[in-house]
CSV table of C-alpha atoms in Angstrom, one decimal:
chain,number,residue,atom,x,y,z
A,149,MET,CA,112.8,-99.8,-29.7
A,150,ILE,CA,114.1,-96.2,-30.1
A,151,GLY,CA,114.4,-94.9,-33.6
A,152,ILE,CA,117.1,-92.3,-34.4
A,153,GLY,CA,117.1,-89.9,-37.3
A,154,LEU,CA,120.7,-88.8,-37.9
A,155,LEU,CA,121.3,-85.6,-39.7
A,156,GLY,CA,124.9,-85.6,-41.0
A,157,LEU,CA,127.5,-88.3,-41.5
A,158,GLY,CA,130.7,-86.3,-41.1
A,159,THR,CA,133.3,-87.1,-38.6
A,160,VAL,CA,131.0,-86.9,-35.5
A,161,GLY,CA,128.2,-88.6,-37.3
A,162,ALA,CA,130.5,-91.6,-38.2
A,163,GLY,CA,131.6,-91.6,-34.6
A,164,VAL,CA,127.9,-91.9,-33.4
A,165,VAL,CA,127.3,-94.9,-35.7
A,166,GLU,CA,130.6,-96.6,-34.6
A,167,ILE,CA,129.9,-96.3,-30.8
A,168,LEU,CA,126.2,-97.4,-31.3
A,169,ASN,CA,127.5,-100.5,-33.2
A,170,LYS,CA,130.1,-101.2,-30.5
A,171,ARG,CA,127.9,-100.7,-27.4
A,172,GLN,CA,124.5,-102.0,-28.5
A,173,GLU,CA,124.3,-104.7,-25.8
A,174,GLU,CA,125.4,-102.3,-23.0
A,175,LEU,CA,123.0,-99.6,-24.1
A,176,LYS,CA,120.1,-102.1,-24.1
A,177,ALA,CA,121.0,-103.2,-20.7
A,178,LEU,CA,121.0,-99.7,-19.4
A,179,THR,CA,117.9,-98.3,-21.1
A,180,GLY,CA,115.9,-101.5,-21.6
A,181,LYS,CA,115.5,-100.6,-25.3
A,182,ASP,CA,117.1,-101.3,-28.6
A,183,ILE,CA,118.6,-98.1,-30.2
A,184,GLU,CA,118.5,-98.0,-33.9
A,185,ILE,CA,119.4,-95.5,-36.6
A,186,LYS,CA,116.5,-95.5,-38.9
A,187,LYS,CA,117.5,-92.8,-41.3
A,188,VAL,CA,120.6,-90.8,-42.1
A,189,LEU,CA,120.5,-87.4,-43.9
A,190,VAL,CA,123.5,-86.6,-46.2
A,191,LYS,CA,124.1,-84.1,-49.0
A,192,ASP,CA,125.4,-86.7,-51.5
A,193,ILE,CA,123.9,-90.2,-51.3
A,194,ASN,CA,126.3,-91.6,-54.1
A,195,LYS,CA,129.4,-90.7,-52.1
A,196,LYS,CA,131.4,-93.8,-51.1
A,197,ARG,CA,131.4,-94.5,-47.3
A,198,GLU,CA,133.2,-97.0,-45.2
A,199,ILE,CA,130.3,-97.2,-42.9
A,200,ASP,CA,127.7,-99.9,-43.7
A,201,LEU,CA,124.2,-98.7,-42.7
A,202,GLY,CA,122.2,-101.2,-44.6
A,203,GLU,CA,119.9,-100.6,-47.4
A,204,ASN,CA,117.5,-97.5,-47.7
A,205,ILE,CA,118.9,-95.9,-44.5
A,206,ILE,CA,120.8,-93.0,-46.3
A,207,THR,CA,118.7,-90.3,-47.8
A,208,SER,CA,119.2,-86.7,-49.1
A,209,ASP,CA,115.6,-85.8,-48.3
A,210,PHE,CA,114.8,-84.4,-44.8
A,211,GLU,CA,111.1,-85.2,-45.4
A,212,GLU,CA,111.8,-89.0,-45.2
A,213,ILE,CA,113.1,-88.4,-41.7
A,214,ILE,CA,110.6,-86.0,-40.3
A,215,ASN,CA,107.7,-88.2,-41.7
A,216,HIS,CA,109.2,-91.5,-40.5
A,217,GLU,CA,106.8,-93.0,-37.9
A,218,ASP,CA,109.4,-94.9,-36.0
A,219,ILE,CA,111.9,-92.0,-35.4
A,220,SER,CA,111.5,-90.2,-32.0
A,221,ILE,CA,114.8,-88.6,-31.5
A,222,ILE,CA,116.6,-86.4,-34.0
A,223,VAL,CA,120.3,-86.2,-33.8
A,224,GLU,CA,121.6,-83.0,-35.7
A,225,LEU,CA,125.1,-83.0,-36.7
A,226,THR,CA,125.2,-81.1,-40.0
A,227,GLY,CA,127.5,-78.1,-38.9
A,228,ASP,CA,125.2,-75.8,-40.9
A,229,LEU,CA,123.7,-72.8,-39.2
A,230,GLU,CA,120.4,-71.8,-40.9
A,231,GLN,CA,119.6,-75.2,-42.3
A,232,SER,CA,120.2,-76.9,-38.9
A,233,TYR,CA,117.9,-74.3,-37.2
A,234,ARG,CA,115.1,-75.3,-39.6
A,235,TYR,CA,115.6,-79.0,-39.1
A,236,ILE,CA,115.6,-78.6,-35.3
A,237,LYS,CA,112.6,-76.4,-35.3
A,238,ARG,CA,110.6,-78.7,-37.5
A,239,ALA,CA,111.7,-81.7,-35.4
A,240,LEU,CA,110.4,-80.1,-32.2
A,241,ASN,CA,107.2,-79.0,-33.9
A,242,SER,CA,106.6,-82.6,-35.0
A,243,GLY,CA,107.0,-83.8,-31.4
A,244,ARG,CA,110.6,-85.3,-31.6
A,245,ASP,CA,113.2,-84.8,-29.0
A,246,VAL,CA,116.5,-83.2,-30.3
A,247,VAL,CA,120.2,-83.7,-29.7
A,248,THR,CA,122.8,-81.4,-31.4
A,249,ALA,CA,126.4,-80.7,-31.3
A,250,ASN,CA,126.0,-77.4,-33.2
A,251,LYS,CA,127.2,-74.5,-31.1
A,252,ALA,CA,126.4,-71.9,-33.7
A,253,VAL,CA,122.7,-72.7,-33.9
A,254,VAL,CA,122.3,-73.2,-30.1
A,255,SER,CA,124.1,-69.9,-29.4
A,256,LYS,CA,122.1,-67.9,-32.1
A,257,HIS,CA,118.7,-69.4,-31.2
A,258,PHE,CA,119.3,-70.5,-27.6
A,259,GLU,CA,116.2,-68.9,-26.0
A,260,GLU,CA,113.7,-69.8,-28.7
A,261,LEU,CA,114.7,-73.4,-29.0
A,262,SER,CA,114.9,-73.9,-25.3
A,263,SER,CA,111.5,-72.4,-24.8
A,264,SER,CA,109.9,-74.3,-27.6
A,265,ALA,CA,111.2,-77.7,-26.2
A,266,ALA,CA,110.1,-76.9,-22.7
A,267,GLU,CA,106.5,-75.8,-23.9
A,268,LYS,CA,106.2,-79.1,-25.8
A,269,ASN,CA,107.8,-81.2,-22.9
A,270,LEU,CA,110.6,-82.4,-25.3
A,271,GLY,CA,114.2,-82.8,-24.7
A,272,PHE,CA,116.6,-80.3,-26.4
A,273,LEU,CA,120.2,-81.3,-25.4
A,274,TYR,CA,123.4,-80.0,-26.6
A,275,GLU,CA,126.2,-81.2,-24.4
A,276,ALA,CA,128.6,-81.7,-27.2
A,277,SER,CA,128.2,-78.1,-28.4
A,278,VAL,CA,130.5,-76.7,-25.7
A,279,GLY,CA,133.1,-79.0,-24.4
A,280,GLY,CA,133.3,-81.7,-27.0
A,281,GLY,CA,133.8,-84.8,-25.0
A,282,ILE,CA,133.8,-83.0,-21.6
A,283,PRO,CA,130.6,-83.5,-19.6
A,284,ILE,CA,130.0,-79.9,-18.4
A,285,LEU,CA,126.4,-78.6,-19.2
A,286,LYS,CA,124.6,-81.5,-17.3
A,287,PRO,CA,126.7,-80.9,-14.1
A,288,LEU,CA,126.4,-77.2,-14.4
A,289,GLN,CA,122.6,-77.4,-14.6
A,290,GLU,CA,122.5,-79.9,-11.7
A,291,ALA,CA,124.6,-77.6,-9.6
A,292,LEU,CA,122.3,-74.7,-10.3
A,293,THR,CA,119.5,-76.4,-8.3
A,294,LEU,CA,121.5,-76.0,-5.1
A,295,ASN,CA,123.8,-73.2,-5.9
A,296,ASN,CA,124.3,-69.6,-7.3
A,297,ILE,CA,126.8,-69.7,-9.8
A,298,THR,CA,128.9,-66.5,-9.9
A,299,VAL,CA,131.6,-67.3,-12.4
A,300,VAL,CA,132.3,-69.6,-15.2
A,301,GLN,CA,135.6,-69.6,-17.2
A,302,GLY,CA,137.4,-71.9,-19.6
A,303,ILE,CA,139.8,-72.8,-22.3
A,304,LEU,CA,137.1,-73.6,-24.8
A,305,ASN,CA,138.9,-74.0,-28.3
A,306,GLY,CA,141.4,-76.8,-28.9
A,307,THR,CA,142.8,-75.1,-32.1
A,308,CYS,CA,143.8,-72.0,-30.2
A,309,ASN,CA,145.2,-74.0,-27.3
A,310,TYR,CA,147.2,-76.2,-29.7
A,311,ILE,CA,148.7,-73.1,-31.4
A,312,LEU,CA,149.6,-71.3,-28.2
A,313,THR,CA,151.1,-74.5,-26.6
A,314,LYS,CA,153.3,-75.1,-29.7
A,315,MET,CA,154.4,-71.4,-29.8
A,316,PHE,CA,155.2,-71.5,-26.1
A,317,TYR,CA,157.2,-74.6,-25.8
A,318,GLU,CA,158.8,-74.8,-29.3
A,319,GLY,CA,159.5,-71.0,-29.9
A,320,LEU,CA,157.6,-71.2,-33.2
A,321,ASP,CA,155.8,-68.2,-34.8
A,322,TYR,CA,152.0,-68.1,-35.2
A,323,GLY,CA,151.8,-68.7,-39.0
A,324,GLU,CA,154.2,-71.6,-38.8
A,325,VAL,CA,152.1,-73.3,-36.1
A,326,LEU,CA,148.8,-72.6,-37.8
A,327,LYS,CA,150.0,-74.2,-41.0
A,328,THR,CA,150.9,-77.4,-39.0
A,329,ALA,CA,147.6,-77.4,-37.2
A,330,GLN,CA,145.8,-77.1,-40.6
A,331,GLU,CA,147.8,-80.2,-41.9
A,332,LEU,CA,146.9,-82.2,-38.8
A,333,GLY,CA,143.2,-81.4,-39.0
A,334,TYR,CA,143.2,-79.2,-35.9
A,335,ALA,CA,142.4,-76.1,-37.8
A,336,GLU,CA,140.1,-75.5,-40.7
A,337,ALA,CA,141.5,-74.1,-44.1
A,338,ASP,CA,139.6,-70.9,-43.0
A,339,PRO,CA,140.6,-70.7,-39.3
A,340,THR,CA,138.8,-67.5,-38.5
A,341,ALA,CA,136.1,-68.9,-36.3
A,342,ASP,CA,138.7,-70.4,-34.1
A,343,VAL,CA,141.6,-68.1,-34.0
A,344,GLU,CA,139.6,-64.9,-33.9
A,345,GLY,CA,137.7,-66.3,-30.9
A,346,TYR,CA,134.2,-66.7,-32.3
A,347,ASP,CA,134.0,-70.4,-31.5
A,348,THR,CA,134.9,-69.6,-27.9
A,349,LEU,CA,132.5,-66.8,-27.7
A,350,ARG,CA,129.6,-68.9,-28.8
A,351,LYS,CA,130.5,-71.5,-26.2
A,352,LEU,CA,130.8,-68.8,-23.5
A,353,ARG,CA,127.4,-67.4,-24.5
A,354,ILE,CA,125.9,-70.8,-23.8
A,355,LEU,CA,127.8,-71.4,-20.6
A,356,GLY,CA,127.4,-67.9,-19.3
A,357,THR,CA,123.6,-67.8,-20.0
A,358,LEU,CA,123.1,-71.1,-18.1
A,359,ALA,CA,125.4,-70.3,-15.3
A,360,LEU,CA,124.2,-66.8,-14.4
A,361,GLN,CA,120.6,-67.6,-15.2
A,362,GLY,CA,120.2,-64.4,-17.4
A,363,GLU,CA,120.6,-63.8,-21.1
A,364,ILE,CA,124.2,-63.1,-22.2
A,365,ARG,CA,124.0,-62.5,-26.0
A,366,GLU,CA,126.9,-63.0,-28.5
A,367,GLU,CA,127.2,-59.2,-28.8
A,368,ASP,CA,127.4,-58.7,-25.1
A,369,ILE,CA,130.9,-60.4,-25.0
A,370,LEU,CA,134.2,-58.5,-25.5
A,371,LEU,CA,136.3,-60.5,-28.0
A,372,GLU,CA,140.0,-60.5,-28.7
A,373,GLY,CA,141.5,-63.5,-30.7
A,374,ILE,CA,145.0,-64.9,-30.9
A,375,SER,CA,145.9,-64.2,-34.7
A,376,LYS,CA,148.1,-61.2,-33.9
A,377,ILE,CA,150.3,-62.9,-31.3
A,378,THR,CA,154.0,-63.4,-32.3
A,379,ALA,CA,157.1,-65.2,-31.1
A,380,PHE,CA,158.2,-61.9,-29.7
A,381,ASP,CA,155.2,-61.8,-27.5
A,382,ILE,CA,155.8,-65.3,-26.3
A,383,GLU,CA,159.3,-64.4,-25.2
A,384,GLN,CA,158.0,-61.3,-23.2
A,385,ILE,CA,155.5,-63.6,-21.6
A,386,LYS,CA,158.1,-66.1,-20.6
A,387,LYS,CA,160.1,-63.4,-19.0
A,388,MET,CA,157.1,-62.9,-16.6
A,389,LYS,CA,157.4,-66.7,-15.7
A,390,SER,CA,154.0,-67.0,-17.3
A,391,THR,CA,152.2,-68.6,-20.2
A,392,VAL,CA,149.2,-67.4,-22.3
A,393,LYS,CA,145.8,-69.0,-23.0
A,394,LEU,CA,142.7,-67.9,-24.7
A,395,ILE,CA,140.2,-67.8,-21.9
A,396,GLY,CA,136.5,-67.1,-21.9
A,397,GLU,CA,135.0,-65.8,-18.7
A,398,ALA,CA,131.5,-64.7,-17.6
A,399,LYS,CA,131.1,-63.3,-14.1
A,400,GLU,CA,128.3,-61.9,-12.0
A,401,LEU,CA,128.9,-58.3,-10.8
A,402,ASP,CA,126.4,-56.1,-9.0
A,403,GLU,CA,123.2,-57.5,-10.5
A,404,GLY,CA,125.0,-57.5,-13.8
A,405,PHE,CA,127.7,-59.4,-15.6
A,406,THR,CA,130.9,-59.1,-17.4
A,407,ALA,CA,131.8,-61.4,-20.4
A,408,VAL,CA,135.0,-61.6,-22.2
A,409,VAL,CA,137.0,-63.8,-24.6
A,410,GLN,CA,140.6,-62.7,-24.5
A,411,PRO,CA,144.2,-63.9,-24.6
A,412,THR,CA,145.2,-64.2,-20.8
A,413,ILE,CA,148.6,-64.3,-19.3
A,414,ILE,CA,148.7,-66.7,-16.4
A,415,LYS,CA,151.4,-67.9,-14.1
A,416,GLU,CA,153.2,-71.1,-15.2
A,417,ASP,CA,152.1,-72.9,-12.0
A,418,SER,CA,148.4,-72.0,-12.3
A,419,TYR,CA,145.7,-74.4,-13.2
A,420,PHE,CA,145.0,-73.4,-16.7
A,421,ALA,CA,148.7,-73.3,-17.6
A,422,ASN,CA,148.6,-77.1,-17.5
A,423,VAL,CA,145.9,-77.5,-19.9
A,424,ASN,CA,147.8,-77.9,-23.1
A,425,MET,CA,147.7,-78.9,-26.8
A,426,ALA,CA,144.1,-79.5,-28.0
A,427,PHE,CA,142.6,-80.2,-24.5
A,428,ASN,CA,139.9,-77.9,-23.0
A,429,SER,CA,138.9,-77.1,-19.5
A,430,VAL,CA,135.9,-75.4,-17.8
A,431,VAL,CA,135.8,-74.2,-14.2
A,432,PHE,CA,132.7,-72.9,-12.4
A,433,SER,CA,132.2,-71.8,-8.8
A,434,GLY,CA,129.0,-72.1,-6.7
A,435,ASP,CA,128.3,-70.7,-3.3
A,436,ASN,CA,127.7,-74.2,-1.8
A,437,VAL,CA,129.8,-76.6,-3.9
A,438,GLY,CA,132.8,-74.2,-4.3
A,439,GLU,CA,135.0,-74.5,-7.4
A,440,LEU,CA,134.6,-77.4,-9.8
A,441,LYS,CA,137.0,-78.2,-12.7
A,442,PHE,CA,136.3,-80.2,-15.8
A,443,TYR,CA,139.1,-81.3,-18.2
A,444,GLY,CA,139.2,-83.4,-21.3
A,445,SER,CA,139.2,-83.5,-25.1
A,446,GLY,CA,137.3,-80.6,-26.5
A,447,ALA,CA,136.7,-82.1,-29.9
A,448,GLY,CA,137.4,-85.3,-31.9
A,449,LYS,CA,135.3,-87.9,-33.5
A,450,LEU,CA,134.7,-90.3,-30.6
A,451,PRO,CA,134.8,-87.9,-27.6
A,452,THR,CA,132.2,-85.6,-29.4
A,453,ALA,CA,130.1,-88.6,-30.5
A,454,ASN,CA,130.2,-89.9,-26.9
A,455,ALA,CA,128.7,-86.7,-25.5
A,456,VAL,CA,126.0,-86.8,-28.3
A,457,LEU,CA,125.0,-90.3,-27.3
A,458,SER,CA,125.1,-89.4,-23.6
A,459,ASP,CA,122.3,-86.9,-24.5
A,460,VAL,CA,120.4,-89.6,-26.4
A,461,VAL,CA,120.6,-91.9,-23.3
A,462,ASP,CA,119.5,-89.0,-21.0
A,463,ILE,CA,116.5,-88.5,-23.3
A,464,ILE,CA,115.5,-92.2,-23.3
A,465,MET,CA,116.0,-92.6,-19.5
A,466,GLY,CA,114.3,-89.2,-18.8
A,467,SER,CA,117.4,-88.2,-16.7
A,468,TYR,CA,117.6,-84.6,-17.8
A,469,ILE,CA,116.1,-81.4,-16.5
A,470,LYS,CA,112.6,-81.2,-18.0
A,471,ARG,CA,112.0,-77.5,-17.4
A,472,ASN,CA,113.5,-74.7,-19.5
A,473,PRO,CA,117.1,-74.5,-18.1
A,474,LEU,CA,117.4,-70.8,-18.9
A,475,GLY,CA,116.7,-68.4,-16.1
A,476,GLU,CA,114.7,-65.2,-16.3
A,477,ARG,CA,117.1,-62.8,-14.6
A,478,LYS,CA,117.6,-59.4,-16.2
A,479,LEU,CA,121.3,-58.8,-16.0
A,480,LYS,CA,123.0,-55.5,-17.0
A,481,ASN,CA,126.1,-55.7,-19.2
A,482,LEU,CA,128.9,-54.1,-17.0
A,483,ASN,CA,131.7,-54.8,-19.5
A,484,THR,CA,132.8,-51.2,-19.2
A,485,ARG,CA,133.9,-52.0,-15.7
A,486,ILE,CA,136.4,-54.6,-16.8
A,487,LYS,CA,139.8,-53.5,-15.5
A,488,GLY,CA,143.2,-54.9,-14.8
A,489,GLU,CA,146.9,-54.9,-15.9
A,490,TYR,CA,147.5,-55.8,-19.5
A,491,TYR,CA,150.3,-56.7,-21.8
A,492,LEU,CA,150.4,-54.6,-24.8
A,493,ARG,CA,152.7,-54.9,-27.9
A,494,ILE,CA,152.6,-52.4,-30.7
A,495,SER,CA,154.4,-53.1,-33.9
A,496,SER,CA,154.9,-49.4,-34.8
A,497,PRO,CA,157.7,-47.9,-32.6
A,498,ILE,CA,156.9,-44.4,-33.5
A,499,GLU,CA,158.0,-41.8,-31.1
A,500,GLU,CA,154.6,-40.1,-30.8
A,501,ILE,CA,152.9,-43.5,-30.1
A,502,LEU,CA,155.6,-44.2,-27.5
A,503,LYS,CA,155.1,-40.9,-25.7
A,504,ASN,CA,151.4,-41.3,-25.4
A,505,ILE,CA,151.4,-44.9,-24.4
A,506,GLU,CA,153.8,-44.2,-21.5
A,507,SER,CA,150.9,-42.6,-19.5
A,508,ILE,CA,149.4,-46.1,-19.0
A,509,SER,CA,152.7,-48.0,-18.6
A,510,LYS,CA,153.6,-49.7,-15.3
A,511,GLU,CA,156.7,-51.4,-16.9
A,512,LEU,CA,158.2,-50.7,-20.3
A,513,LEU,CA,159.5,-54.0,-21.8
A,514,SER,CA,160.7,-53.0,-25.2
A,515,THR,CA,161.0,-49.9,-27.5
A,516,ASN,CA,163.0,-51.4,-30.3
A,517,ASP,CA,161.3,-53.1,-33.2
A,518,ASN,CA,158.2,-53.3,-31.0
A,519,ILE,CA,156.8,-51.2,-28.2
A,520,ALA,CA,155.9,-53.6,-25.4
A,521,LEU,CA,154.7,-52.8,-22.0
A,522,ARG,CA,152.9,-53.9,-18.9
A,523,THR,CA,150.2,-51.4,-18.2
A,524,LYS,CA,149.0,-50.0,-14.9
A,525,GLU,CA,145.6,-51.2,-13.6
A,526,ILE,CA,143.3,-49.7,-16.2
A,527,GLU,CA,139.9,-50.2,-17.7
A,528,TYR,CA,140.0,-52.3,-20.9
A,529,ILE,CA,137.9,-49.9,-22.9
A,530,GLU,CA,140.3,-47.1,-22.1
A,531,ILE,CA,143.2,-48.9,-23.7
A,532,ILE,CA,141.0,-49.6,-26.8
A,533,LYS,CA,140.1,-45.8,-26.9
A,534,LEU,CA,143.7,-44.8,-26.7
A,535,LEU,CA,144.9,-47.1,-29.5
A,536,SER,CA,142.1,-45.8,-31.7
A,537,SER,CA,143.0,-42.2,-31.0
A,538,LEU,CA,146.6,-42.9,-31.9
A,539,GLY,CA,145.5,-44.5,-35.2
A,540,VAL,CA,147.0,-47.9,-34.2
A,541,HIS,CA,145.2,-50.4,-36.5
A,542,ARG,CA,144.1,-53.8,-35.0
A,543,ASP,CA,146.6,-55.6,-37.1
A,544,LYS,CA,149.5,-53.7,-35.5
A,545,TYR,CA,149.0,-54.6,-31.8
A,546,PHE,CA,148.5,-57.6,-29.4
A,547,LEU,CA,146.7,-57.2,-26.2
A,548,ALA,CA,146.4,-59.8,-23.3
A,549,ARG,CA,145.1,-59.4,-19.8
A,550,ILE,CA,147.4,-60.4,-16.9
A,551,LEU,CA,146.1,-62.6,-14.1
A,552,GLU,CA,148.2,-63.0,-11.1
């Protein structure tokens, strides 16, 4: 029998319980063992829940879980950062394998927790932290055995993708779509982590560090979110026969790397253009396997719970990479070399700004209520420096790279 200590009984935790209850026979046939939730950690043990877990299963005391002799796997689904870090660290120190869906804790403590698990010959798996229901981390790690991975990129946040899709196809403005997304549960009451790109950044930090086998920290990634996009921008992008997505990309370059999360304008017939609504996709390229594409639900109760339980099964079966999956390459941050053509809109049609901005313009799209242009090929950092020198506040412009 395999005993599980489940930390958190929110949406994903409830999904884990639901799938376990439905698939007990199949799981036993595969693993040869019964899988049983022994304890569940919650904040409020008196809260009414529709899930029946039996007597004495729910607790608000982590000590009851960490000291439980029959629990061998800790499944951490609290969503908290610092508390979850302490839970995971104690679980590993006590000799338990750990599965988590918490991208924030994996991103912030990636090297430490990966090293700790490897030293203790324990599993530390986090498939659900990056792609929700998309199996991406295990295939990526397996591909690394036979390939050098030179680039990984993806649409990694369902909230942003939903907002951009609705704006593009329905002609709605950002605030209107965000409100709908919040009502439907796609966006949080405070959507900052999603719309400003931090969620995508954390996922790219994990993907990029694994793919390039060298540490890419959160602060190494250039970041632009989608909160400044307007219906006007969408109209200009449509005229280019293109659409726009928030794409994270980490790429190897001359013994270094570039890493960026940024609104990206892509042709309507390109691959990522067909990844719509709350769906996600990840693409990586290896020198032997070529390009591999992964598509599916990036979030949701059952898809994410499915990824969590796939990690649990891998631990039980021993079918995961036992060594520390993080490489030891020392890669130089070469983000200053990022260059290309960009779409730039400034909501301050001042004569002086227009005069100075024309020097980087390849095509002027509008000079009326907004200045909008397509730039010449230029380094990203040069655009930011120019905007800063002109006193253009971040709230007054929208910037997106253009990929042909």
